[in-house]
mmCIF file of C-alpha atoms and ligand atoms in Angstrom:
data_model
loop_
_atom_site.group_PDB
_atom_site.id
_atom_site.type_symbol
_atom_site.label_atom_id
_atom_site.label_comp_id
_atom_site.label_asym_id
_atom_site.label_seq_id
_atom_site.Cartn_x
_atom_site.Cartn_y
_atom_site.Cartn_z
ATOM 1 C CA LEU A 1 -28.685 72.173 70.228
ATOM 2 C CA VAL A 2 -28.644 68.560 71.313
ATOM 3 C CA LYS A 3 -30.447 67.539 74.446
ATOM 4 C CA THR A 4 -28.349 65.082 76.391
ATOM 5 C CA GLY A 5 -30.776 64.390 79.169
ATOM 6 C CA LYS A 6 -28.392 65.817 81.745
ATOM 7 C CA LYS A 7 -29.047 69.430 82.472
ATOM 8 C CA ASN A 8 -25.357 70.227 82.885
ATOM 9 C CA ASN A 9 -24.242 68.814 79.571
ATOM 10 C CA TYR A 10 -26.936 70.768 77.801
ATOM 11 C CA LYS A 11 -25.585 73.921 79.356
ATOM 12 C CA VAL A 12 -21.948 73.159 78.512
ATOM 13 C CA PHE A 13 -22.813 72.691 74.850
ATOM 14 C CA GLU A 14 -24.826 75.898 74.822
ATOM 15 C CA ASN A 15 -21.934 77.819 76.357
ATOM 16 C CA SER A 16 -19.470 76.511 73.852
ATOM 17 C CA ILE A 17 -21.576 77.716 70.931
ATOM 18 C CA GLN A 18 -21.780 81.095 72.599
ATOM 19 C CA GLU A 19 -18.011 81.017 73.082
ATOM 20 C CA GLN A 20 -17.495 80.223 69.418
ATOM 21 C CA GLU A 21 -19.669 83.179 68.456
ATOM 22 C CA GLU A 22 -17.713 85.430 70.809
ATOM 23 C CA ARG A 23 -14.420 84.252 69.367
ATOM 24 C CA LYS A 24 -15.657 84.868 65.838
ATOM 25 C CA PHE A 25 -16.898 88.342 66.802
ATOM 26 C CA LEU A 26 -13.606 89.170 68.481
ATOM 27 C CA ILE A 27 -11.590 87.944 65.490
ATOM 28 C CA GLN A 28 -13.691 89.791 62.930
ATOM 29 C CA ASN A 29 -13.571 93.009 64.900
ATOM 30 C CA SER A 30 -9.837 93.086 65.499
ATOM 31 C CA ILE A 31 -8.497 92.467 61.983
ATOM 32 C CA GLU A 32 -8.111 96.115 61.055
ATOM 33 C CA SER A 33 -6.477 97.202 64.302
ATOM 34 C CA SER A 34 -4.161 94.188 64.177
ATOM 35 C CA LEU A 35 -3.114 95.126 60.635
ATOM 36 C CA SER A 36 -2.092 98.587 61.776
ATOM 37 C CA ASN A 37 -0.517 97.301 65.004
ATOM 38 C CA GLY A 38 1.729 94.794 63.239
ATOM 39 C CA ASP A 39 0.160 91.684 64.779
ATOM 40 C CA PHE A 40 0.227 89.845 61.456
ATOM 41 C CA PHE A 41 3.443 88.295 60.183
ATOM 42 C CA LEU A 42 4.566 85.941 57.471
ATOM 43 C CA VAL A 43 6.460 82.694 57.611
ATOM 44 C CA TYR A 44 8.024 81.428 54.415
ATOM 45 C CA GLN A 45 8.257 77.855 53.165
ATOM 46 C CA PRO A 46 10.930 76.974 50.601
ATOM 47 C CA ARG A 47 9.874 75.109 47.437
ATOM 48 C CA ILE A 48 12.599 73.049 45.822
ATOM 49 C CA ASP A 49 13.268 72.517 42.125
ATOM 50 C CA VAL A 50 13.968 68.807 41.747
ATOM 51 C CA LYS A 51 16.422 69.341 38.829
ATOM 52 C CA THR A 52 18.732 71.663 40.725
ATOM 53 C CA GLY A 53 17.900 70.525 44.242
ATOM 54 C CA ILE A 54 17.702 74.090 45.457
ATOM 55 C CA THR A 55 14.986 76.585 46.369
ATOM 56 C CA SER A 56 13.299 78.090 43.324
ATOM 57 C CA THR A 57 10.380 79.689 45.110
ATOM 58 C CA PHE A 58 9.143 80.474 48.588
ATOM 59 C CA GLU A 59 5.543 80.585 49.801
ATOM 60 C CA PRO A 60 4.491 83.170 52.376
ATOM 61 C CA LEU A 61 2.058 81.765 54.937
ATOM 62 C CA LEU A 62 0.166 84.189 57.119
ATOM 63 C CA ARG A 63 0.215 84.133 60.926
ATOM 64 C CA TRP A 64 -1.619 86.312 63.415
ATOM 65 C CA ARG A 65 -0.423 87.001 66.923
ATOM 66 C CA HIS A 66 -3.767 88.146 68.304
ATOM 67 C CA PRO A 67 -3.516 90.529 71.286
ATOM 68 C CA SER A 68 -5.855 88.437 73.465
ATOM 69 C CA LEU A 69 -6.331 85.083 71.665
ATOM 70 C CA GLY A 70 -2.686 84.313 70.954
ATOM 71 C CA LEU A 71 -1.446 82.724 67.735
ATOM 72 C CA ILE A 72 -4.223 82.052 65.212
ATOM 73 C CA CYS A 73 -3.835 80.031 62.011
ATOM 74 C CA PRO A 74 -5.018 81.145 58.569
ATOM 75 C CA ASP A 75 -7.470 78.249 58.172
ATOM 76 C CA GLU A 76 -9.466 79.863 60.982
ATOM 77 C CA PHE A 77 -9.247 83.565 60.203
ATOM 78 C CA ILE A 78 -9.100 83.710 56.384
ATOM 79 C CA PRO A 79 -12.726 82.488 55.972
ATOM 80 C CA LEU A 80 -13.818 84.996 58.623
ATOM 81 C CA ALA A 81 -11.962 87.789 56.846
ATOM 82 C CA GLU A 82 -13.630 86.784 53.587
ATOM 83 C CA GLU A 83 -17.002 87.209 55.296
ATOM 84 C CA THR A 84 -16.256 90.773 56.400
ATOM 85 C CA GLY A 85 -14.377 91.742 53.247
ATOM 86 C CA ASP A 86 -11.216 92.445 55.250
ATOM 87 C CA ILE A 87 -9.498 89.786 53.140
ATOM 88 C CA VAL A 88 -8.852 92.514 50.570
ATOM 89 C CA LEU A 89 -6.845 94.582 53.073
ATOM 90 C CA ILE A 90 -5.080 91.485 54.384
ATOM 91 C CA GLY A 91 -4.298 90.320 50.857
ATOM 92 C CA GLU A 92 -2.737 93.661 49.962
ATOM 93 C CA TRP A 93 -0.641 93.555 53.099
ATOM 94 C CA VAL A 94 0.551 90.019 52.312
ATOM 95 C CA LEU A 95 1.439 90.903 48.706
ATOM 96 C CA ASN A 96 3.333 94.009 49.728
ATOM 97 C CA GLU A 97 5.236 92.252 52.505
ATOM 98 C CA SER A 98 6.048 89.276 50.246
ATOM 99 C CA LEU A 99 7.315 91.447 47.403
ATOM 100 C CA GLN A 100 9.420 93.440 49.853
ATOM 101 C CA THR A 101 11.047 90.220 51.066
ATOM 102 C CA LEU A 102 11.516 89.070 47.467
ATOM 103 C CA LYS A 103 13.161 92.399 46.580
ATOM 104 C CA HIS A 104 15.452 92.123 49.577
ATOM 105 C CA LEU A 105 16.584 88.661 48.360
ATOM 106 C CA HIS A 106 17.113 89.911 44.809
ATOM 107 C CA LEU A 107 19.181 92.804 46.129
ATOM 108 C CA ILE A 108 21.540 90.503 48.022
ATOM 109 C CA GLY A 109 22.157 88.514 44.866
ATOM 110 C CA ASN A 110 19.518 85.804 44.931
ATOM 111 C CA THR A 111 18.091 87.111 41.677
ATOM 112 C CA ASP A 112 16.488 83.885 40.417
ATOM 113 C CA ILE A 113 14.258 83.281 43.398
ATOM 114 C CA ARG A 114 10.502 83.705 43.069
ATOM 115 C CA VAL A 115 7.557 84.095 45.435
ATOM 116 C CA SER A 116 4.231 82.269 45.327
ATOM 117 C CA VAL A 117 1.426 84.103 47.130
ATOM 118 C CA ASN A 118 -1.937 82.636 48.188
ATOM 119 C CA VAL A 119 -4.887 84.619 46.866
ATOM 120 C CA SER A 120 -8.401 83.975 48.154
ATOM 121 C CA VAL A 121 -11.503 83.924 45.949
ATOM 122 C CA LYS A 122 -12.946 87.163 47.319
ATOM 123 C CA GLN A 123 -9.633 88.880 46.741
ATOM 124 C CA LEU A 124 -9.473 87.616 43.178
ATOM 125 C CA TYR A 125 -12.970 88.877 42.389
ATOM 126 C CA GLN A 126 -12.119 92.336 43.626
ATOM 127 C CA SER A 127 -12.003 94.442 40.490
ATOM 128 C CA THR A 128 -8.748 96.250 41.213
ATOM 129 C CA ILE A 129 -6.516 93.280 41.993
ATOM 130 C CA ASP A 130 -4.581 93.415 38.714
ATOM 131 C CA GLN A 131 -3.974 97.143 39.059
ATOM 132 C CA SER A 132 -2.778 96.827 42.626
ATOM 133 C CA ILE A 133 -0.403 93.984 41.747
ATOM 134 C CA LYS A 134 0.979 95.993 38.847
ATOM 135 C CA THR A 135 1.570 98.991 41.113
ATOM 136 C CA MET A 136 3.375 96.876 43.703
ATOM 137 C CA LEU A 137 5.623 95.189 41.137
ATOM 138 C CA GLN A 138 6.585 98.621 39.870
ATOM 139 C CA ARG A 139 7.151 99.943 43.375
ATOM 140 C CA TYR A 140 9.747 97.241 44.022
ATOM 141 C CA LYS A 141 11.028 97.134 40.434
ATOM 142 C CA LEU A 142 10.487 93.390 40.267
ATOM 143 C CA PRO A 143 10.003 91.274 37.122
ATOM 144 C CA PRO A 144 6.386 89.987 37.016
ATOM 145 C CA GLN A 145 7.639 86.462 36.271
ATOM 146 C CA ALA A 146 9.026 86.374 39.808
ATOM 147 C CA LEU A 147 5.489 86.439 41.201
ATOM 148 C CA GLU A 148 3.160 83.464 41.201
ATOM 149 C CA LEU A 149 -0.428 83.606 42.440
ATOM 150 C CA GLU A 150 -1.858 80.495 44.096
ATOM 151 C CA LEU A 151 -5.576 80.127 43.492
ATOM 152 C CA THR A 152 -7.861 77.312 44.582
ATOM 153 C CA GLU A 153 -10.414 75.381 42.599
ATOM 154 C CA SER A 154 -13.106 77.369 44.424
ATOM 155 C CA ILE A 155 -12.460 80.268 42.007
ATOM 156 C CA LEU A 156 -14.654 78.301 39.608
ATOM 157 C CA ILE A 157 -17.840 79.152 41.498
ATOM 158 C CA SER A 158 -18.372 82.274 39.409
ATOM 159 C CA ASP A 159 -19.554 82.358 35.825
ATOM 160 C CA GLU A 160 -16.982 81.241 33.303
ATOM 161 C CA GLN A 161 -16.627 84.496 31.379
ATOM 162 C CA ARG A 162 -15.985 86.496 34.536
ATOM 163 C CA ILE A 163 -13.232 84.189 35.734
ATOM 164 C CA LEU A 164 -11.658 84.036 32.253
ATOM 165 C CA ASP A 165 -11.522 87.842 32.133
ATOM 166 C CA ILE A 166 -9.936 88.153 35.545
ATOM 167 C CA LEU A 167 -7.323 85.504 34.813
ATOM 168 C CA LYS A 168 -6.552 87.025 31.411
ATOM 169 C CA ASN A 169 -5.906 90.402 33.013
ATOM 170 C CA LEU A 170 -3.565 88.851 35.541
ATOM 171 C CA LYS A 171 -1.731 86.820 32.910
ATOM 172 C CA SER A 172 -1.221 89.916 30.779
ATOM 173 C CA LEU A 173 0.771 91.425 33.657
ATOM 174 C CA GLY A 174 3.248 88.588 33.198
ATOM 175 C CA VAL A 175 2.669 86.867 36.523
ATOM 176 C CA GLN A 176 2.412 83.085 36.843
ATOM 177 C CA LEU A 177 -0.770 81.357 37.959
ATOM 178 C CA SER A 178 -1.084 78.158 39.941
ATOM 179 C CA ILE A 179 -3.847 76.001 41.355
ATOM 180 C CA ASP A 180 -3.310 75.153 45.006
ATOM 181 C CA ASP A 181 -4.558 72.011 46.811
ATOM 182 C CA PHE A 182 -5.406 70.407 43.489
ATOM 183 C CA GLY A 183 -7.741 67.435 43.728
ATOM 184 C CA THR A 184 -9.720 68.635 46.743
ATOM 185 C CA GLY A 185 -12.263 70.564 44.654
ATOM 186 C CA ASN A 186 -14.047 69.230 41.640
ATOM 187 C CA SER A 187 -12.424 70.796 38.626
ATOM 188 C CA SER A 188 -10.789 68.789 35.891
ATOM 189 C CA ILE A 189 -7.169 69.171 34.894
ATOM 190 C CA THR A 190 -8.145 69.862 31.281
ATOM 191 C CA TYR A 191 -10.358 72.754 32.403
ATOM 192 C CA LEU A 192 -7.484 74.259 34.368
ATOM 193 C CA LYS A 193 -5.380 74.161 31.212
ATOM 194 C CA LYS A 194 -8.093 76.220 29.469
ATOM 195 C CA LEU A 195 -7.821 78.694 32.328
ATOM 196 C CA ASN A 196 -4.173 79.255 31.429
ATOM 197 C CA MET A 197 -2.706 77.841 34.630
ATOM 198 C CA ASP A 198 1.081 77.462 34.666
ATOM 199 C CA VAL A 199 1.467 75.295 37.715
ATOM 200 C CA ILE A 200 -0.646 72.686 39.491
ATOM 201 C CA LYS A 201 0.086 71.992 43.152
ATOM 202 C CA ILE A 202 -1.129 68.498 44.030
ATOM 203 C CA ASP A 203 -2.743 68.503 47.458
ATOM 204 C CA ARG A 204 -0.804 66.850 50.227
ATOM 205 C CA SER A 205 -3.643 64.386 50.950
ATOM 206 C CA PHE A 206 -2.693 62.534 47.729
ATOM 207 C CA VAL A 207 0.998 62.438 48.575
ATOM 208 C CA THR A 208 0.587 61.096 52.093
ATOM 209 C CA GLY A 209 1.978 57.599 52.549
ATOM 210 C CA VAL A 210 3.140 56.964 48.976
ATOM 211 C CA PRO A 211 4.239 54.523 47.686
ATOM 212 C CA LYS A 212 2.888 52.194 50.401
ATOM 213 C CA ALA A 213 -0.511 53.877 50.194
ATOM 214 C CA LYS A 214 -1.269 52.239 46.853
ATOM 215 C CA GLU A 215 -4.332 54.263 45.867
ATOM 216 C CA ASN A 216 -2.560 57.531 46.598
ATOM 217 C CA ALA A 217 0.441 56.344 44.625
ATOM 218 C CA ALA A 218 -1.741 55.534 41.603
ATOM 219 C CA ILE A 219 -3.589 58.851 41.793
ATOM 220 C CA THR A 220 -0.460 60.953 42.223
ATOM 221 C CA SER A 221 1.351 59.221 39.408
ATOM 222 C CA ALA A 222 -1.609 59.596 37.004
ATOM 223 C CA MET A 223 -2.085 63.260 37.953
ATOM 224 C CA ILE A 224 1.572 64.067 37.331
ATOM 225 C CA ASN A 225 1.457 62.452 33.875
ATOM 226 C CA LEU A 226 -1.725 64.219 32.846
ATOM 227 C CA ILE A 227 -0.566 67.631 34.098
ATOM 228 C CA HIS A 228 2.693 67.185 32.175
ATOM 229 C CA ASP A 229 0.946 66.036 29.016
ATOM 230 C CA LEU A 230 -1.090 69.235 29.120
ATOM 231 C CA GLY A 231 2.076 71.290 29.396
ATOM 232 C CA MET A 232 1.819 72.472 32.960
ATOM 233 C CA LYS A 233 4.304 72.249 35.805
ATOM 234 C CA VAL A 234 3.731 69.980 38.839
ATOM 235 C CA VAL A 235 4.454 70.802 42.454
ATOM 236 C CA CYS A 236 3.778 68.189 45.149
ATOM 237 C CA GLU A 237 3.081 69.734 48.528
ATOM 238 C CA GLY A 238 3.191 68.274 51.992
ATOM 239 C CA ILE A 239 6.162 65.924 51.532
ATOM 240 C CA GLU A 240 6.993 64.666 55.024
ATOM 241 C CA THR A 241 9.085 61.540 54.511
ATOM 242 C CA GLU A 242 12.017 60.332 52.473
ATOM 243 C CA GLU A 243 9.818 57.583 50.921
ATOM 244 C CA GLU A 244 7.275 60.111 49.704
ATOM 245 C CA LEU A 245 10.039 62.291 48.332
ATOM 246 C CA GLN A 246 11.725 59.456 46.452
ATOM 247 C CA TYR A 247 8.419 58.297 44.951
ATOM 248 C CA ILE A 248 7.227 61.632 43.659
ATOM 249 C CA ILE A 249 10.670 62.468 42.267
ATOM 250 C CA ASP A 250 10.662 59.133 40.424
ATOM 251 C CA LYS A 251 7.243 60.030 39.053
ATOM 252 C CA GLY A 252 8.637 63.280 37.711
ATOM 253 C CA SER A 253 7.247 66.051 39.942
ATOM 254 C CA ASP A 254 9.037 69.252 38.939
ATOM 255 C CA GLU A 255 9.099 70.836 42.367
ATOM 256 C CA ILE A 256 8.439 69.815 45.944
ATOM 257 C CA GLN A 257 7.463 71.436 49.184
ATOM 258 C CA GLY A 258 6.922 70.045 52.651
ATOM 259 C CA PHE A 259 8.154 69.618 56.186
ATOM 260 C CA TYR A 260 10.707 67.010 55.007
ATOM 261 C CA VAL A 261 12.635 69.790 53.279
ATOM 262 C CA SER A 262 11.721 72.699 55.511
ATOM 263 C CA TYR A 263 9.048 73.980 57.832
ATOM 264 C CA PRO A 264 7.786 77.496 57.111
ATOM 265 C CA LEU A 265 10.457 79.899 58.426
ATOM 266 C CA VAL A 266 10.409 83.425 59.789
ATOM 267 C CA LYS A 267 12.165 85.889 57.489
ATOM 268 C CA LYS A 268 15.500 85.805 59.287
ATOM 269 C CA ASP A 269 15.564 82.006 59.182
ATOM 270 C CA LEU A 270 14.602 81.931 55.503
ATOM 271 C CA PHE A 271 17.596 84.116 54.720
ATOM 272 C CA GLN A 272 19.830 81.847 56.783
ATOM 273 C CA TYR A 273 18.388 78.766 55.081
ATOM 274 C CA LEU A 274 19.120 80.208 51.624
ATOM 275 C CA GLN A 275 22.599 81.275 52.664
ATOM 276 C CA ARG A 276 23.409 77.741 53.871
ATOM 277 C CA GLU A 277 22.004 76.324 50.676
ATOM 278 C CA ALA A 278 24.246 78.582 48.605
ATOM 279 C CA ILE A 279 27.290 77.415 50.584
ATOM 280 C CA ASN A 280 26.489 73.721 51.051
ATOM 281 C CA GLY A 281 24.707 73.063 47.771
ATOM 282 C CA PRO A 282 21.535 71.046 47.197
ATOM 283 C CA LYS A 283 19.908 69.362 50.170
ATOM 284 C CA ILE A 284 18.231 66.848 47.891
ATOM 285 C CA GLN A 285 20.157 64.789 45.382
ATOM 286 C CA TYR A 286 17.907 62.138 43.956
ATOM 287 C CA GLN A 287 18.314 60.976 40.428
ATOM 288 C CA SER A 288 14.964 60.435 38.804
ATOM 289 C CA LYS A 289 14.647 56.961 37.281
ATOM 290 C CA ASN A 290 12.859 58.432 34.252
HETATM 291 P P1 C2E B 1 -1.732 76.174 51.509
HETATM 292 O O1 C2E B 1 -1.510 77.378 50.674
HETATM 293 O O2 C2E B 1 -2.028 74.895 50.816
HETATM 294 O O3 C2E B 1 -0.442 76.070 52.409
HETATM 295 C C1 C2E B 1 0.148 74.871 52.830
HETATM 296 C C2 C2E B 1 -0.202 74.560 54.250
HETATM 297 O O4 C2E B 1 0.294 73.250 54.564
HETATM 298 C C3 C2E B 1 0.436 75.503 55.271
HETATM 299 O O5 C2E B 1 -0.418 75.550 56.412
HETATM 300 C C4 C2E B 1 1.739 74.764 55.608
HETATM 301 O O6 C2E B 1 2.273 75.101 56.859
HETATM 302 C C5 C2E B 1 1.260 73.334 55.593
HETATM 303 N N1 C2E B 1 2.329 72.391 55.240
HETATM 304 C C6 C2E B 1 3.401 72.583 54.458
HETATM 305 N N2 C2E B 1 4.141 71.475 54.352
HETATM 306 C C7 C2E B 1 3.510 70.538 55.099
HETATM 307 C C8 C2E B 1 3.800 69.164 55.415
HETATM 308 O O7 C2E B 1 4.784 68.565 54.963
HETATM 309 N N3 C2E B 1 2.906 68.519 56.220
HETATM 310 C C9 C2E B 1 1.820 69.145 56.733
HETATM 311 N N4 C2E B 1 1.014 68.431 57.553
HETATM 312 N N5 C2E B 1 1.527 70.430 56.469
HETATM 313 C C10 C2E B 1 2.351 71.121 55.652
HETATM 314 P P2 C2E B 1 -0.900 76.968 56.970
HETATM 315 O O8 C2E B 1 0.269 77.891 57.034
HETATM 316 O O9 C2E B 1 -1.647 76.689 58.228
HETATM 317 O O10 C2E B 1 -1.870 77.505 55.870
HETATM 318 C C11 C2E B 1 -3.100 76.912 55.644
HETATM 319 C C12 C2E B 1 -3.811 77.555 54.461
HETATM 320 O O11 C2E B 1 -4.170 78.902 54.761
HETATM 321 C C13 C2E B 1 -2.965 77.662 53.214
HETATM 322 O O12 C2E B 1 -2.936 76.431 52.556
HETATM 323 C C14 C2E B 1 -3.694 78.749 52.461
HETATM 324 O O13 C2E B 1 -4.814 78.204 51.775
HETATM 325 C C15 C2E B 1 -4.193 79.655 53.569
HETATM 326 N N6 C2E B 1 -3.290 80.829 53.661
HETATM 327 C C16 C2E B 1 -2.099 80.933 54.300
HETATM 328 N N7 C2E B 1 -1.584 82.173 54.127
HETATM 329 C C17 C2E B 1 -2.458 82.846 53.339
HETATM 330 C C18 C2E B 1 -2.492 84.171 52.775
HETATM 331 O O14 C2E B 1 -1.577 84.983 52.942
HETATM 332 N N8 C2E B 1 -3.575 84.504 52.013
HETATM 333 C C19 C2E B 1 -4.604 83.613 51.773
HETATM 334 N N9 C2E B 1 -5.637 84.011 51.025
HETATM 335 N N10 C2E B 1 -4.594 82.371 52.283
HETATM 336 C C20 C2E B 1 -3.535 81.992 53.048
HETATM 337 MG MG1 MG B 2 -0.621 77.715 48.985
HETATM 338 MG MG1 MG B 3 -1.740 73.871 49.285
HETATM 339 MG MG1 MG B 4 -4.364 74.558 51.829
#
């Protein structure tokens, strides 16, 4: 607590910490009931293949319509769910829901589309994750290649052998692995290659403002080259402007994602988006200079 000198200010600050604790308590104690009451839902963000200009993959992003707190974002509740262990239940729900949506799309003829699901560290270290993914893929009769798992650099906190074993088990299922928010942690690209990653998603903080933001432009361009030289695929996330898009396409990013192409969409709107795309053709038609 910080003493401000004024008695009132002191009290306000004290209350707000208490309020934060209450909010945390409320959130952590309503996850399970919200899961069974259907208060969680997914929005889906299209990811575009630069070569074809159309959606290759979609990323489910979790939302929670809390009964008393209203809409809560994953950056707030995922860490809290990791603390309680509820992330495992949430993660299973997300995977099941995502694969169901993917199956639905395959059934209506969109058979090339894939899904890329965020997996948190705690969820990854849960010993049965590979078995549960295998079971779900079989349930929906989906090819494992159609599923990508997005991990963050924070997976590297555990001992090396443990993480290698877990990733090997997942790879042997046939699923793809990607590193999300690349550049915000402190792993090296060469190490990620050793970990058998297929895709590196460059964090949006490096893409912001390119090419005018000169440092970002240099970093992004160098990252793309190195990732390619190591044989992995590059996705740039958080593209918001035409300038950013043009730059990272010129630099050879394989795929792109961001508000410039599409905001995350509720399921109905994703289907409509894909339907329009199939009729109207690619939304993006930039020729790379390379
Ligand atoms: P992420 O996986 O890196 O997801 C991208 C985030 O950036 C999403 O925020 C998305 O709405 C936002 N975004 C996409 N394009 C743009 C853009 O052009 N500009 C800006 N400013 N933002 C953009 P969201 O949905 O709030 O998700 C935040 C994070 O929460 C995700 O980051 C992911 O780490 C985590 N998360 C979301 N859903 C799940 C989930 O189902 N499971 C787990 N474990 N984590 C999840
Ligand atoms: Mg992600
Ligand atoms: Mg990301
Ligand atoms: Mg993120």
